[in-house]
């Protein structure tokens, strides 16, 4: 597929997907974010961004994680997808080395996971960000 050649006017979030990963010592999370991209010529296209993150420190050592795993993963998703609609951040998921969020009094950072060919990351929207 050829990337769109029209500049991006805006990006809107759609459905999200969260899938826990268990292939390494610490659990991780694969985030998928559906987006609708509006181009400067008013055409739209749908894309899916995806990234897989591992967390430091290990959330299993936090009793609050064991009581509210859904809350932990939602906090991770909110942190990872905060820049999807922001032109200044190139309409992208937050890169693992920049992801940081708080949950139940603990600050978590992310690391990139290498989990196989079936989970390739696509961090940002395709196409030029600026007119011209």
mmCIF file with all atom_site columns, C-alpha atoms in Angstrom:
data_model
loop_
_atom_site.group_PDB
_atom_site.id
_atom_site.type_symbol
_atom_site.label_atom_id
_atom_site.label_alt_id
_atom_site.label_comp_id
_atom_site.label_asym_id
_atom_site.label_entity_id
_atom_site.label_seq_id
_atom_site.pdbx_PDB_ins_code
_atom_site.Cartn_x
_atom_site.Cartn_y
_atom_site.Cartn_z
_atom_site.occupancy
_atom_site.B_iso_or_equiv
_atom_site.pdbx_formal_charge
_atom_site.auth_seq_id
_atom_site.auth_comp_id
_atom_site.auth_asym_id
_atom_site.auth_atom_id
_atom_site.pdbx_PDB_model_num
ATOM 1   C CA . UNK A 1 1   ? 0.000   0.000   0.000  1.00 0.00 ? 1   UNK A CA 1
ATOM 2   C CA . UNK A 1 2   ? 1.315   3.436   -0.919 1.00 0.00 ? 2   UNK A CA 1
ATOM 3   C CA . UNK A 1 3   ? 1.276   5.933   1.970  1.00 0.00 ? 3   UNK A CA 1
ATOM 4   C CA . UNK A 1 4   ? -1.165  8.812   1.474  1.00 0.00 ? 4   UNK A CA 1
ATOM 5   C CA . UNK A 1 5   ? 0.478   11.865  -0.074 1.00 0.00 ? 5   UNK A CA 1
ATOM 6   C CA . UNK A 1 6   ? -1.970  14.509  1.174  1.00 0.00 ? 6   UNK A CA 1
ATOM 7   C CA . UNK A 1 7   ? -0.992  16.315  4.386  1.00 0.00 ? 7   UNK A CA 1
ATOM 8   C CA . UNK A 1 8   ? -2.786  15.493  7.626  1.00 0.00 ? 8   UNK A CA 1
ATOM 9   C CA . UNK A 1 9   ? -5.330  18.008  8.885  1.00 0.00 ? 9   UNK A CA 1
ATOM 10  C CA . UNK A 1 10  ? -6.424  16.097  11.993 1.00 0.00 ? 10  UNK A CA 1
ATOM 11  C CA . UNK A 1 11  ? -6.538  12.661  13.615 1.00 0.00 ? 11  UNK A CA 1
ATOM 12  C CA . UNK A 1 12  ? -9.425  11.332  15.709 1.00 0.00 ? 12  UNK A CA 1
ATOM 13  C CA . UNK A 1 13  ? -9.293  8.343   18.049 1.00 0.00 ? 13  UNK A CA 1
ATOM 14  C CA . UNK A 1 14  ? -11.624 5.420   17.498 1.00 0.00 ? 14  UNK A CA 1
ATOM 15  C CA . UNK A 1 15  ? -11.807 1.998   19.120 1.00 0.00 ? 15  UNK A CA 1
ATOM 16  C CA . UNK A 1 16  ? -8.936  0.743   21.213 1.00 0.00 ? 16  UNK A CA 1
ATOM 17  C CA . UNK A 1 17  ? -7.659  -2.700  22.011 1.00 0.00 ? 17  UNK A CA 1
ATOM 18  C CA . UNK A 1 18  ? -5.628  -3.846  24.993 1.00 0.00 ? 18  UNK A CA 1
ATOM 19  C CA . UNK A 1 19  ? -4.005  -7.277  25.035 1.00 0.00 ? 19  UNK A CA 1
ATOM 20  C CA . UNK A 1 20  ? -1.887  -8.509  27.901 1.00 0.00 ? 20  UNK A CA 1
ATOM 21  C CA . UNK A 1 21  ? 1.425   -10.106 26.912 1.00 0.00 ? 21  UNK A CA 1
ATOM 22  C CA . UNK A 1 22  ? 2.993   -12.935 28.917 1.00 0.00 ? 22  UNK A CA 1
ATOM 23  C CA . UNK A 1 23  ? 6.031   -13.958 26.887 1.00 0.00 ? 23  UNK A CA 1
ATOM 24  C CA . UNK A 1 24  ? 8.607   -12.457 29.211 1.00 0.00 ? 24  UNK A CA 1
ATOM 25  C CA . UNK A 1 25  ? 9.198   -12.321 32.965 1.00 0.00 ? 25  UNK A CA 1
ATOM 26  C CA . UNK A 1 26  ? 7.233   -9.099  33.416 1.00 0.00 ? 26  UNK A CA 1
ATOM 27  C CA . UNK A 1 27  ? 3.861   -8.837  31.778 1.00 0.00 ? 27  UNK A CA 1
ATOM 28  C CA . UNK A 1 28  ? 3.393   -6.355  29.002 1.00 0.00 ? 28  UNK A CA 1
ATOM 29  C CA . UNK A 1 29  ? 0.643   -4.760  27.021 1.00 0.00 ? 29  UNK A CA 1
ATOM 30  C CA . UNK A 1 30  ? -0.047  -4.475  23.306 1.00 0.00 ? 30  UNK A CA 1
ATOM 31  C CA . UNK A 1 31  ? -2.102  -1.395  22.534 1.00 0.00 ? 31  UNK A CA 1
ATOM 32  C CA . UNK A 1 32  ? -4.024  -0.999  19.294 1.00 0.00 ? 32  UNK A CA 1
ATOM 33  C CA . UNK A 1 33  ? -5.601  2.350   18.513 1.00 0.00 ? 33  UNK A CA 1
ATOM 34  C CA . UNK A 1 34  ? -7.916  2.832   15.549 1.00 0.00 ? 34  UNK A CA 1
ATOM 35  C CA . UNK A 1 35  ? -7.674  6.347   14.104 1.00 0.00 ? 35  UNK A CA 1
ATOM 36  C CA . UNK A 1 36  ? -9.461  8.302   11.405 1.00 0.00 ? 36  UNK A CA 1
ATOM 37  C CA . UNK A 1 37  ? -7.114  10.625  9.540  1.00 0.00 ? 37  UNK A CA 1
ATOM 38  C CA . UNK A 1 38  ? -8.587  13.693  7.838  1.00 0.00 ? 38  UNK A CA 1
ATOM 39  C CA . UNK A 1 39  ? -6.407  15.103  5.062  1.00 0.00 ? 39  UNK A CA 1
ATOM 40  C CA . UNK A 1 40  ? -6.191  18.735  3.974  1.00 0.00 ? 40  UNK A CA 1
ATOM 41  C CA . UNK A 1 41  ? -8.232  17.844  0.874  1.00 0.00 ? 41  UNK A CA 1
ATOM 42  C CA . UNK A 1 42  ? -10.981 16.595  3.279  1.00 0.00 ? 42  UNK A CA 1
ATOM 43  C CA . UNK A 1 43  ? -10.534 12.926  2.384  1.00 0.00 ? 43  UNK A CA 1
ATOM 44  C CA . UNK A 1 44  ? -10.314 10.460  5.266  1.00 0.00 ? 44  UNK A CA 1
ATOM 45  C CA . UNK A 1 45  ? -8.638  7.136   5.809  1.00 0.00 ? 45  UNK A CA 1
ATOM 46  C CA . UNK A 1 46  ? -8.600  4.685   8.676  1.00 0.00 ? 46  UNK A CA 1
ATOM 47  C CA . UNK A 1 47  ? -5.400  3.349   10.181 1.00 0.00 ? 47  UNK A CA 1
ATOM 48  C CA . UNK A 1 48  ? -4.417  1.236   13.147 1.00 0.00 ? 48  UNK A CA 1
ATOM 49  C CA . UNK A 1 49  ? -1.523  2.172   15.413 1.00 0.00 ? 49  UNK A CA 1
ATOM 50  C CA . UNK A 1 50  ? -0.031  -0.522  17.640 1.00 0.00 ? 50  UNK A CA 1
ATOM 51  C CA . UNK A 1 51  ? 2.787   -0.813  20.097 1.00 0.00 ? 51  UNK A CA 1
ATOM 52  C CA . UNK A 1 52  ? 3.848   -3.308  22.729 1.00 0.00 ? 52  UNK A CA 1
ATOM 53  C CA . UNK A 1 53  ? 5.228   -2.197  26.060 1.00 0.00 ? 53  UNK A CA 1
ATOM 54  C CA . UNK A 1 54  ? 6.799   -3.932  29.046 1.00 0.00 ? 54  UNK A CA 1
ATOM 55  C CA . UNK A 1 55  ? 6.818   -2.168  32.418 1.00 0.00 ? 55  UNK A CA 1
ATOM 56  C CA . UNK A 1 56  ? 9.496   -1.299  34.963 1.00 0.00 ? 56  UNK A CA 1
ATOM 57  C CA . UNK A 1 57  ? 9.174   -1.969  37.871 1.00 0.00 ? 57  UNK A CA 1
ATOM 58  C CA . UNK A 1 58  ? 7.303   -5.239  37.745 1.00 0.00 ? 58  UNK A CA 1
ATOM 59  C CA . UNK A 1 59  ? 3.649   -4.366  38.524 1.00 0.00 ? 59  UNK A CA 1
ATOM 60  C CA . UNK A 1 60  ? 3.143   -7.703  40.301 1.00 0.00 ? 60  UNK A CA 1
ATOM 61  C CA . UNK A 1 61  ? 5.093   -6.311  43.232 1.00 0.00 ? 61  UNK A CA 1
ATOM 62  C CA . UNK A 1 62  ? 2.386   -3.676  43.759 1.00 0.00 ? 62  UNK A CA 1
ATOM 63  C CA . UNK A 1 63  ? -0.634  -5.111  45.658 1.00 0.00 ? 63  UNK A CA 1
ATOM 64  C CA . UNK A 1 64  ? -2.874  -2.511  43.991 1.00 0.00 ? 64  UNK A CA 1
ATOM 65  C CA . UNK A 1 65  ? -2.061  -4.027  40.569 1.00 0.00 ? 65  UNK A CA 1
ATOM 66  C CA . UNK A 1 66  ? -3.270  -7.435  41.715 1.00 0.00 ? 66  UNK A CA 1
ATOM 67  C CA . UNK A 1 67  ? -6.542  -5.868  42.916 1.00 0.00 ? 67  UNK A CA 1
ATOM 68  C CA . UNK A 1 68  ? -7.110  -3.638  39.878 1.00 0.00 ? 68  UNK A CA 1
ATOM 69  C CA . UNK A 1 69  ? -5.298  -4.926  36.786 1.00 0.00 ? 69  UNK A CA 1
ATOM 70  C CA . UNK A 1 70  ? -7.874  -3.306  34.513 1.00 0.00 ? 70  UNK A CA 1
ATOM 71  C CA . UNK A 1 71  ? -7.168  0.085   36.120 1.00 0.00 ? 71  UNK A CA 1
ATOM 72  C CA . UNK A 1 72  ? -3.416  -0.412  35.653 1.00 0.00 ? 72  UNK A CA 1
ATOM 73  C CA . UNK A 1 73  ? -3.752  -1.266  31.957 1.00 0.00 ? 73  UNK A CA 1
ATOM 74  C CA . UNK A 1 74  ? -6.176  1.608   31.374 1.00 0.00 ? 74  UNK A CA 1
ATOM 75  C CA . UNK A 1 75  ? -3.659  4.027   32.939 1.00 0.00 ? 75  UNK A CA 1
ATOM 76  C CA . UNK A 1 76  ? -0.950  2.588   30.675 1.00 0.00 ? 76  UNK A CA 1
ATOM 77  C CA . UNK A 1 77  ? -3.205  2.969   27.624 1.00 0.00 ? 77  UNK A CA 1
ATOM 78  C CA . UNK A 1 78  ? -4.068  6.590   28.471 1.00 0.00 ? 78  UNK A CA 1
ATOM 79  C CA . UNK A 1 79  ? -0.371  7.425   28.818 1.00 0.00 ? 79  UNK A CA 1
ATOM 80  C CA . UNK A 1 80  ? 0.599   5.617   25.603 1.00 0.00 ? 80  UNK A CA 1
ATOM 81  C CA . UNK A 1 81  ? -2.137  7.155   23.446 1.00 0.00 ? 81  UNK A CA 1
ATOM 82  C CA . UNK A 1 82  ? -2.002  10.740  24.746 1.00 0.00 ? 82  UNK A CA 1
ATOM 83  C CA . UNK A 1 83  ? -0.252  12.113  21.607 1.00 0.00 ? 83  UNK A CA 1
ATOM 84  C CA . UNK A 1 84  ? -2.294  10.325  18.914 1.00 0.00 ? 84  UNK A CA 1
ATOM 85  C CA . UNK A 1 85  ? -4.340  13.453  18.102 1.00 0.00 ? 85  UNK A CA 1
ATOM 86  C CA . UNK A 1 86  ? -1.448  15.927  18.553 1.00 0.00 ? 86  UNK A CA 1
ATOM 87  C CA . UNK A 1 87  ? 0.359   17.279  15.479 1.00 0.00 ? 87  UNK A CA 1
ATOM 88  C CA . UNK A 1 88  ? 3.263   18.484  17.621 1.00 0.00 ? 88  UNK A CA 1
ATOM 89  C CA . UNK A 1 89  ? 3.925   14.845  18.551 1.00 0.00 ? 89  UNK A CA 1
ATOM 90  C CA . UNK A 1 90  ? 3.522   13.588  14.969 1.00 0.00 ? 90  UNK A CA 1
ATOM 91  C CA . UNK A 1 91  ? 0.210   11.790  15.621 1.00 0.00 ? 91  UNK A CA 1
ATOM 92  C CA . UNK A 1 92  ? 1.845   8.830   17.322 1.00 0.00 ? 92  UNK A CA 1
ATOM 93  C CA . UNK A 1 93  ? 1.740   6.466   20.236 1.00 0.00 ? 93  UNK A CA 1
ATOM 94  C CA . UNK A 1 94  ? 4.283   7.394   22.884 1.00 0.00 ? 94  UNK A CA 1
ATOM 95  C CA . UNK A 1 95  ? 7.580   5.623   22.235 1.00 0.00 ? 95  UNK A CA 1
ATOM 96  C CA . UNK A 1 96  ? 8.501   3.153   24.990 1.00 0.00 ? 96  UNK A CA 1
ATOM 97  C CA . UNK A 1 97  ? 11.563  5.116   26.105 1.00 0.00 ? 97  UNK A CA 1
ATOM 98  C CA . UNK A 1 98  ? 9.336   8.175   26.750 1.00 0.00 ? 98  UNK A CA 1
ATOM 99  C CA . UNK A 1 99  ? 6.367   6.466   28.410 1.00 0.00 ? 99  UNK A CA 1
ATOM 100 C CA . UNK A 1 100 ? 5.886   7.112   32.097 1.00 0.00 ? 100 UNK A CA 1
ATOM 101 C CA . UNK A 1 101 ? 2.720   6.971   34.219 1.00 0.00 ? 101 UNK A CA 1
ATOM 102 C CA . UNK A 1 102 ? 1.651   6.655   37.847 1.00 0.00 ? 102 UNK A CA 1
ATOM 103 C CA . UNK A 1 103 ? -0.563  3.939   39.258 1.00 0.00 ? 103 UNK A CA 1
ATOM 104 C CA . UNK A 1 104 ? -1.362  3.479   42.962 1.00 0.00 ? 104 UNK A CA 1
ATOM 105 C CA . UNK A 1 105 ? 1.574   5.565   44.140 1.00 0.00 ? 105 UNK A CA 1
ATOM 106 C CA . UNK A 1 106 ? 4.178   3.935   41.875 1.00 0.00 ? 106 UNK A CA 1
ATOM 107 C CA . UNK A 1 107 ? 5.735   5.501   38.769 1.00 0.00 ? 107 UNK A CA 1
ATOM 108 C CA . UNK A 1 108 ? 6.073   3.047   35.894 1.00 0.00 ? 108 UNK A CA 1
ATOM 109 C CA . UNK A 1 109 ? 8.273   3.375   32.837 1.00 0.00 ? 109 UNK A CA 1
ATOM 110 C CA . UNK A 1 110 ? 8.054   1.303   29.708 1.00 0.00 ? 110 UNK A CA 1
ATOM 111 C CA . UNK A 1 111 ? 10.489  -0.759  27.742 1.00 0.00 ? 111 UNK A CA 1
ATOM 112 C CA . UNK A 1 112 ? 10.073  -2.027  24.215 1.00 0.00 ? 112 UNK A CA 1
ATOM 113 C CA . UNK A 1 113 ? 9.248   -5.689  23.909 1.00 0.00 ? 113 UNK A CA 1
ATOM 114 C CA . UNK A 1 114 ? 10.446  -7.920  21.132 1.00 0.00 ? 114 UNK A CA 1
ATOM 115 C CA . UNK A 1 115 ? 7.764   -10.597 21.008 1.00 0.00 ? 115 UNK A CA 1
ATOM 116 C CA . UNK A 1 116 ? 7.764   -11.966 17.482 1.00 0.00 ? 116 UNK A CA 1
ATOM 117 C CA . UNK A 1 117 ? 6.722   -11.269 13.932 1.00 0.00 ? 117 UNK A CA 1
ATOM 118 C CA . UNK A 1 118 ? 2.972   -11.262 14.583 1.00 0.00 ? 118 UNK A CA 1
ATOM 119 C CA . UNK A 1 119 ? 3.048   -8.127  16.733 1.00 0.00 ? 119 UNK A CA 1
ATOM 120 C CA . UNK A 1 120 ? 4.827   -5.534  14.631 1.00 0.00 ? 120 UNK A CA 1
ATOM 121 C CA . UNK A 1 121 ? 4.562   -2.025  15.944 1.00 0.00 ? 121 UNK A CA 1
ATOM 122 C CA . UNK A 1 122 ? 3.253   0.917   13.980 1.00 0.00 ? 122 UNK A CA 1
ATOM 123 C CA . UNK A 1 123 ? 3.884   3.932   16.162 1.00 0.00 ? 123 UNK A CA 1
ATOM 124 C CA . UNK A 1 124 ? 2.632   6.803   13.973 1.00 0.00 ? 124 UNK A CA 1
ATOM 125 C CA . UNK A 1 125 ? 0.106   7.734   11.315 1.00 0.00 ? 125 UNK A CA 1
ATOM 126 C CA . UNK A 1 126 ? 1.174   7.374   7.656  1.00 0.00 ? 126 UNK A CA 1
ATOM 127 C CA . UNK A 1 127 ? 1.513   10.409  5.432  1.00 0.00 ? 127 UNK A CA 1
ATOM 128 C CA . UNK A 1 128 ? 3.004   13.892  5.568  1.00 0.00 ? 128 UNK A CA 1
ATOM 129 C CA . UNK A 1 129 ? 2.170   15.878  8.707  1.00 0.00 ? 129 UNK A CA 1
ATOM 130 C CA . UNK A 1 130 ? 2.375   19.342  7.196  1.00 0.00 ? 130 UNK A CA 1
ATOM 131 C CA . UNK A 1 131 ? 1.024   20.946  4.037  1.00 0.00 ? 131 UNK A CA 1
ATOM 132 C CA . UNK A 1 132 ? 3.505   21.311  1.182  1.00 0.00 ? 132 UNK A CA 1
#
